[in-house]
Each structure stands twice: as C-alpha cells, then as structure tokens.
Amino acid sequence: LAVTPQRLSIIAALLNSTAHPRAEEIFAQVRDLHPHISLATVHRTLETLCRIGEARKVTVLHDSARYDANLTPHQHVVCVRCRRIRDLEIGGLERLLGGNPALEGYQTLGWSLEIQALCDDCRAPTTERRAARHQGNRGHGRRGAAAQE
C-alpha cells in the first residue's frame, strides 16, 4: 500500500473515530483537506485496509458497511433505531467457544457478536410520551383513576 497524503488522512479519520464511520462520513471529513479526493478512493482504501488486516468492516442490520480501526477482540451493541454502534468487551467468550462440541471439525479464526438494542436517546422520546400521557390522564374520570393506581 503506497503511502499518500490522501490515504494517511483516511487512516487518521478512521483511527480518530469511535463511531464506526461509513465511507461517506470519512469522505466528507477528508475532503476538507483533499478537495479532489473521490468517494471511490475512500472506498478502495478502506477495503484495502480491511484486506491487509488494518481495519475491519462492520455491517450491521443490513445497513451500509461501517469501518472499525479497533482490531482488538471486542463485540458491538447496535441501536436498531439510530444505528449507533458502540464497542463492548464481554469476557469469557474464548472459554465459551474453546471447547464447544458444536465447533468440532473447525478451527476458529474469529467471531463477531452484535447485540441489537435501543440506546437511551432513542428510548427517551417513547418514555417521555408515555409519562406525558400518564400525566394527562390524571383526574379525568375512571380511566384517570385507573392510571393513578
């Protein structure tokens, strides 16, 4: 992989992000420094980094590819609404997989664990709407009395 200013900027953008950015997000960031860079160059560079083991592709919930510069063993939690990804480290997975008879006949090279959830920000509006509805029902006949119980 030839070292170019554009590639160095792509690598820096990836390394400085914990948000598992899409190629388009890296492109927008790098374009400020290199106005003539193309999205195709960013895609090719990211794919090359993945191929040589310097980055990893995270494709969640049938979404577009996201990229991760964290190569240490870890898992992900993904918000199913906003698609935010956060790294997790769940201990003991090596032991769980190490002697698992279901893997007999295979040499484990790695694994990917993705936990699908709702983040606090995406849950908040629903909770706030529920609380407001509960407050609005107070003192309004039998239904409001039941809501208070």
Coordinates of N, CA and C in Angstrom, one line a residue:
L1 N 0.9 -1.2 0.0 CA 0.0 0.0 0.0 C 0.9 1.2 0.0
A2 N 0.8 2.0 -1.1 CA 1.6 3.2 -1.2 C 1.1 4.2 -0.2
V3 N 2.0 5.0 0.4 CA 1.7 6.0 1.4 C 1.5 7.3 0.6
T4 N 0.2 7.8 0.7 CA -0.1 9.1 0.1 C -0.8 10.0 1.1
P5 N -0.7 11.3 0.9 CA -1.4 12.2 1.9 C -2.9 11.8 2.0
Q6 N -3.6 11.5 0.9 CA -5.0 11.1 1.0 C -5.2 9.9 1.8
R7 N -4.4 8.8 1.6 CA -4.5 7.6 2.4 C -4.3 7.9 3.9
L8 N -3.2 8.7 4.2 CA -2.9 9.0 5.5 C -4.1 9.7 6.2
S9 N -4.8 10.6 5.5 CA -5.9 11.3 6.0 C -7.1 10.3 6.3
I10 N -7.3 9.4 5.4 CA -8.3 8.4 5.5 C -8.1 7.5 6.8
I11 N -6.8 7.1 6.9 CA -6.5 6.3 8.1 C -6.6 7.1 9.4
A12 N -6.2 8.4 9.4 CA -6.3 9.2 10.5 C -7.8 9.4 10.9
A13 N -8.7 9.6 9.9 CA -10.1 9.8 10.2 C -10.7 8.6 10.8
L14 N -10.3 7.4 10.3 CA -10.8 6.2 10.9 C -10.3 5.9 12.3
L15 N -9.0 6.2 12.5 CA -8.4 6.0 13.8 C -8.9 6.9 14.9
N16 N -9.3 8.1 14.5 CA -9.8 9.1 15.4 C -11.3 9.0 15.7
S17 N -12.0 8.0 15.1 CA -13.4 7.9 15.2 C -13.7 6.6 16.1
T18 N -14.6 6.8 17.0 CA -15.1 5.6 17.7 C -16.6 5.3 17.2
A19 N -17.0 6.0 16.2 CA -18.4 5.9 15.8 C -18.6 4.9 14.7
H20 N -17.5 4.1 14.3 CA -17.6 3.1 13.2 C -18.2 3.8 12.0
P21 N -17.4 4.8 11.4 CA -18.0 5.6 10.3 C -18.2 4.8 9.0
R22 N -19.1 5.3 8.2 CA -19.3 4.9 6.9 C -18.3 5.5 6.0
A23 N -18.1 5.0 4.8 CA -17.1 5.6 3.9 C -17.5 7.0 3.5
E24 N -18.8 7.3 3.4 CA -19.3 8.6 3.1 C -18.9 9.6 4.2
E25 N -18.9 9.2 5.4 CA -18.6 10.1 6.5 C -17.1 10.4 6.5
I26 N -16.3 9.4 6.3 CA -14.8 9.6 6.2 C -14.5 10.5 5.0
F27 N -15.2 10.3 3.9 CA -15.0 11.1 2.6 C -15.3 12.5 2.9
A28 N -16.4 12.8 3.6 CA -16.8 14.2 4.0 C -15.7 14.9 4.8
Q29 N -15.2 14.1 5.7 CA -14.1 14.7 6.6 C -12.8 14.9 5.9
V30 N -12.4 13.9 5.1 CA -11.1 14.0 4.3 C -11.2 15.0 3.2
R31 N -12.3 15.2 2.6 CA -12.5 16.1 1.5 C -12.1 17.6 1.9
D32 N -12.3 17.9 3.2 CA -11.9 19.3 3.6 C -10.4 19.5 3.4
L33 N -9.6 18.5 3.6 CA -8.1 18.6 3.5 C -7.7 18.3 2.0
H34 N -8.5 17.4 1.3 CA -8.1 17.0 0.0 C -9.4 17.1 -0.9
P35 N -9.6 18.3 -1.4 CA -10.9 18.6 -2.1 C -11.0 17.8 -3.4
H36 N -9.9 17.2 -3.9 CA -10.0 16.5 -5.2 C -10.1 14.9 -5.0
I37 N -10.2 14.5 -3.7 CA -10.4 13.1 -3.5 C -11.7 12.6 -3.9
S38 N -11.8 11.4 -4.3 CA -13.1 10.8 -4.7 C -13.6 9.8 -3.6
L39 N -14.9 9.6 -3.6 CA -15.5 8.7 -2.7 C -15.0 7.3 -3.1
A40 N -14.8 7.0 -4.4 CA -14.3 5.7 -4.8 C -12.9 5.5 -4.2
T41 N -12.0 6.5 -4.1 CA -10.7 6.3 -3.5 C -10.9 6.0 -2.0
V42 N -11.8 6.6 -1.3 CA -12.0 6.3 0.1 C -12.5 4.8 0.2
H43 N -13.4 4.4 -0.6 CA -13.9 3.0 -0.5 C -12.8 2.1 -0.8
R44 N -12.0 2.3 -1.8 CA -10.9 1.4 -2.2 C -9.9 1.3 -1.0
T45 N -9.6 2.5 -0.4 CA -8.6 2.5 0.7 C -9.1 1.7 1.9
L46 N -10.4 1.9 2.2 CA -10.9 1.2 3.3 C -11.0 -0.3 3.1
E47 N -11.3 -0.7 1.9 CA -11.4 -2.1 1.6 C -10.0 -2.7 1.6
T48 N -9.0 -1.9 1.1 CA -7.6 -2.4 1.2 C -7.1 -2.6 2.6
L49 N -7.5 -1.6 3.5 CA -7.1 -1.7 4.9 C -7.7 -2.9 5.5
C50 N -9.0 -3.2 5.2 CA -9.6 -4.4 5.7 C -8.9 -5.7 5.2
R51 N -8.6 -5.7 3.9 CA -7.9 -6.9 3.3 C -6.6 -7.2 3.9
I52 N -5.8 -6.1 4.3 CA -4.5 -6.3 4.9 C -4.5 -6.4 6.4
G53 N -5.7 -6.4 7.0 CA -5.9 -6.6 8.4 C -5.6 -5.3 9.3
E54 N -5.7 -4.1 8.7 CA -5.5 -2.9 9.4 C -6.8 -2.2 9.8
A55 N -7.9 -2.8 9.4 CA -9.2 -2.3 9.7 C -10.2 -3.4 9.6
R56 N -11.4 -3.2 10.1 CA -12.4 -4.3 9.9 C -13.7 -3.7 9.6
K57 N -14.4 -4.4 8.7 CA -15.7 -4.0 8.2 C -16.8 -4.5 9.2
V58 N -17.7 -3.6 9.6 CA -18.8 -3.9 10.4 C -20.1 -3.6 9.7
T59 N -20.8 -4.6 9.3 CA -22.0 -4.3 8.5 C -23.2 -4.8 9.4
V60 N -23.9 -3.8 9.9 CA -25.0 -4.1 10.9 C -26.4 -3.9 10.3
L61 N -27.3 -4.7 10.7 CA -28.7 -4.6 10.4 C -28.9 -4.3 8.9
H62 N -28.2 -5.0 8.1 CA -28.3 -4.9 6.6 C -28.2 -3.5 6.2
D63 N -27.3 -2.8 6.8 CA -27.0 -1.4 6.5 C -25.8 -1.3 5.7
S64 N -25.4 -0.1 5.3 CA -24.2 0.0 4.5 C -23.0 -0.3 5.4
A65 N -21.9 -0.6 4.8 CA -20.7 -1.0 5.6 C -20.2 0.1 6.4
R66 N -19.8 -0.2 7.6 CA -19.2 0.7 8.6 C -17.8 0.2 8.9
Y67 N -16.8 1.0 9.3 CA -15.5 0.6 9.4 C -15.0 0.8 10.9
D68 N -14.1 -0.1 11.3 CA -13.6 -0.1 12.7 C -12.1 -0.2 12.7
A69 N -11.4 0.7 13.3 CA -10.0 0.6 13.4 C -9.5 -0.2 14.6
N70 N -10.4 -0.5 15.5 CA -10.1 -1.2 16.7 C -10.1 -2.7 16.4
L71 N -8.9 -3.2 16.3 CA -8.7 -4.6 15.9 C -8.5 -5.6 17.1
T72 N -8.6 -5.1 18.3 CA -8.6 -5.9 19.5 C -9.9 -6.7 19.6
P73 N -9.9 -7.9 20.1 CA -11.2 -8.7 20.2 C -12.2 -7.9 21.0
H74 N -13.4 -7.6 20.3 CA -14.5 -6.9 21.0 C -15.8 -7.2 20.3
Q75 N -16.8 -6.8 20.9 CA -18.2 -7.0 20.4 C -18.8 -5.7 20.1
H76 N -20.0 -5.7 19.6 CA -20.7 -4.4 19.3 C -22.2 -4.5 19.9
V77 N -22.6 -3.3 20.3 CA -24.0 -3.1 20.6 C -24.5 -2.1 19.6
V78 N -25.6 -2.4 18.9 CA -26.1 -1.5 17.8 C -27.6 -1.1 18.2
C79 N -27.8 0.2 18.1 CA -29.2 0.7 18.3 C -29.9 0.4 17.0
V80 N -31.0 -0.3 17.1 CA -31.8 -0.7 15.9 C -32.6 0.5 15.3
R81 N -32.7 1.6 16.1 CA -33.4 2.8 15.5 C -32.4 3.8 14.9
C82 N -31.4 4.3 15.6 CA -30.5 5.3 15.0 C -29.2 4.7 14.4
R83 N -29.0 3.4 14.6 CA -27.9 2.7 14.0 C -26.5 3.0 14.7
R84 N -26.5 3.7 15.8 CA -25.3 3.9 16.5 C -24.7 2.6 17.0
I85 N -23.4 2.5 16.9 CA -22.6 1.3 17.3 C -21.7 1.7 18.4
R86 N -21.6 0.9 19.4 CA -20.7 1.1 20.5 C -19.9 -0.2 20.7
D87 N -18.6 -0.1 21.0 CA -17.8 -1.3 21.3 C -18.1 -1.8 22.7
L88 N -18.1 -3.1 22.8 CA -18.2 -3.8 24.1 C -17.1 -4.8 24.2
E89 N -16.7 -5.1 25.5 CA -15.8 -6.2 25.7 C -16.5 -7.1 26.7
I90 N -16.9 -8.3 26.2 CA -17.6 -9.3 27.1 C -16.6 -10.4 27.3
G91 N -16.1 -10.5 28.6 CA -15.1 -11.5 28.9 C -15.7 -12.9 28.9
G92 N -14.9 -13.9 28.7 CA -15.3 -15.3 28.7 C -15.7 -15.9 27.4
L93 N -15.8 -15.2 26.4 CA -16.2 -15.8 25.1 C -15.2 -16.8 24.6
E94 N -13.9 -16.6 24.8 CA -12.9 -17.5 24.4 C -13.2 -18.9 25.0
R95 N -13.5 -18.9 26.3 CA -13.8 -20.1 27.0 C -15.0 -20.8 26.5
L96 N -16.0 -20.0 26.2 CA -17.3 -20.5 25.7 C -17.1 -21.2 24.4
L97 N -16.3 -20.6 23.5 CA -16.1 -21.2 22.2 C -15.0 -22.2 22.2
G98 N -14.1 -22.1 23.1 CA -12.9 -23.0 23.0 C -13.2 -24.5 23.0
G99 N -14.0 -25.0 23.9 CA -14.3 -26.4 23.9 C -15.7 -26.8 23.4
N100 N -16.3 -25.9 22.7 CA -17.7 -26.1 22.3 C -17.7 -27.3 21.3
P101 N -18.5 -28.4 21.6 CA -18.6 -29.5 20.7 C -19.2 -29.2 19.3
A102 N -20.0 -28.1 19.3 CA -20.7 -27.7 18.0 C -19.6 -27.2 17.0
L103 N -18.5 -26.9 17.5 CA -17.4 -26.4 16.6 C -16.4 -27.5 16.2
E104 N -16.7 -28.7 16.6 CA -15.8 -29.8 16.3 C -15.6 -29.9 14.8
G105 N -14.3 -30.0 14.4 CA -14.0 -30.1 13.0 C -13.7 -28.8 12.4
Y106 N -13.8 -27.7 13.2 CA -13.5 -26.4 12.7 C -12.4 -25.7 13.5
Q107 N -11.6 -24.9 12.9 CA -10.6 -24.1 13.6 C -11.1 -22.7 13.6
T108 N -11.4 -22.3 14.8 CA -12.0 -20.9 15.0 C -10.9 -19.9 14.7
L109 N -11.3 -19.0 13.8 CA -10.4 -17.9 13.4 C -10.8 -16.6 14.0
G110 N -12.0 -16.5 14.4 CA -12.6 -15.2 15.0 C -14.1 -15.4 15.0
W111 N -14.7 -14.4 15.6 CA -16.1 -14.3 15.7 C -16.6 -12.9 15.8
S112 N -17.9 -12.7 15.6 CA -18.5 -11.4 15.7 C -19.8 -11.5 16.5
L113 N -19.9 -10.7 17.5 CA -21.1 -10.7 18.3 C -21.7 -9.3 18.2
E114 N -23.0 -9.2 17.8 CA -23.6 -8.0 17.6 C -24.9 -8.0 18.5
I115 N -25.0 -7.1 19.5 CA -26.2 -7.1 20.3 C -27.1 -6.0 19.8
Q116 N -28.3 -6.3 19.5 CA -29.3 -5.3 18.9 C -30.1 -4.8 20.1
A117 N -30.2 -3.4 20.2 CA -30.8 -2.8 21.4 C -31.4 -1.4 20.9
L118 N -32.0 -0.7 21.9 CA -32.4 0.7 21.7 C -31.5 1.5 22.7
C119 N -30.8 2.5 22.2 CA -30.0 3.3 23.0 C -30.9 4.2 23.9
D120 N -30.3 4.8 24.9 CA -31.1 5.7 25.8 C -31.7 6.9 25.0
D121 N -31.0 7.4 24.1 CA -31.5 8.6 23.3 C -32.8 8.2 22.5
C122 N -32.8 7.0 21.9 CA -33.9 6.6 21.1 C -35.1 6.1 22.0
R123 N -34.8 5.6 23.2 CA -35.8 5.2 24.1 C -36.5 6.4 24.8
A124 N -35.8 7.5 25.0 CA -36.3 8.6 25.7 C -37.6 9.2 25.2
P125 N -37.7 9.4 23.9 CA -39.0 10.0 23.4 C -40.2 9.2 23.7
T126 N -40.1 7.9 23.6 CA -41.2 7.0 23.9 C -41.5 7.1 25.4
T127 N -40.5 7.1 26.2 CA -40.7 7.1 27.7 C -41.3 8.5 28.1
E128 N -40.9 9.6 27.4 CA -41.4 10.9 27.7 C -42.9 11.0 27.3
R129 N -43.2 10.4 26.1 CA -44.6 10.4 25.6 C -45.5 9.6 26.6
R130 N -45.0 8.5 27.0 CA -45.8 7.7 28.0 C -46.0 8.4 29.3
A131 N -45.0 9.1 29.8 CA -45.2 9.9 31.0 C -46.1 11.0 30.8
A132 N -46.1 11.7 29.7 CA -47.0 12.8 29.4 C -48.4 12.3 29.3
R133 N -48.6 11.2 28.7 CA -49.9 10.6 28.5 C -50.5 10.2 29.9
H134 N -49.6 9.7 30.7 CA -50.0 9.3 32.1 C -50.4 10.5 32.9
Q135 N -49.6 11.6 32.8 CA -50.0 12.9 33.5 C -51.3 13.4 32.9
G136 N -51.5 13.4 31.6 CA -52.7 13.9 31.0 C -54.0 13.1 31.5
N137 N -53.8 11.9 31.9 CA -55.0 11.1 32.3 C -55.4 11.3 33.7
R138 N -54.6 11.9 34.5 CA -54.9 12.1 35.9 C -56.2 13.0 36.1
G139 N -57.1 12.6 36.9 CA -58.3 13.4 37.2 C -59.3 13.4 36.1
H140 N -59.3 12.5 35.1 CA -60.2 12.5 34.1 C -61.1 11.2 34.1
G141 N -62.0 11.2 35.1 CA -62.9 10.1 35.2 C -62.3 8.8 35.7
R142 N -62.9 7.7 35.4 CA -62.4 6.4 35.9 C -61.1 6.0 35.2
R143 N -60.9 6.3 34.0 CA -59.7 6.0 33.3 C -58.5 6.7 34.0
G144 N -58.6 7.9 34.3 CA -57.5 8.6 35.0 C -57.3 8.0 36.4
A145 N -58.3 7.6 37.1 CA -58.2 7.0 38.4 C -57.4 5.6 38.2
A146 N -57.7 4.9 37.2 CA -57.0 3.6 37.0 C -55.6 3.9 36.7
A147 N -55.3 4.9 35.9 CA -53.9 5.2 35.6 C -53.1 5.6 36.8
Q148 N -53.7 6.1 37.8 CA -53.0 6.5 39.0 C -52.7 5.4 39.9
E149 N -53.5 4.3 39.8 CA -53.3 3.2 40.7 C -52.1 2.4 40.4

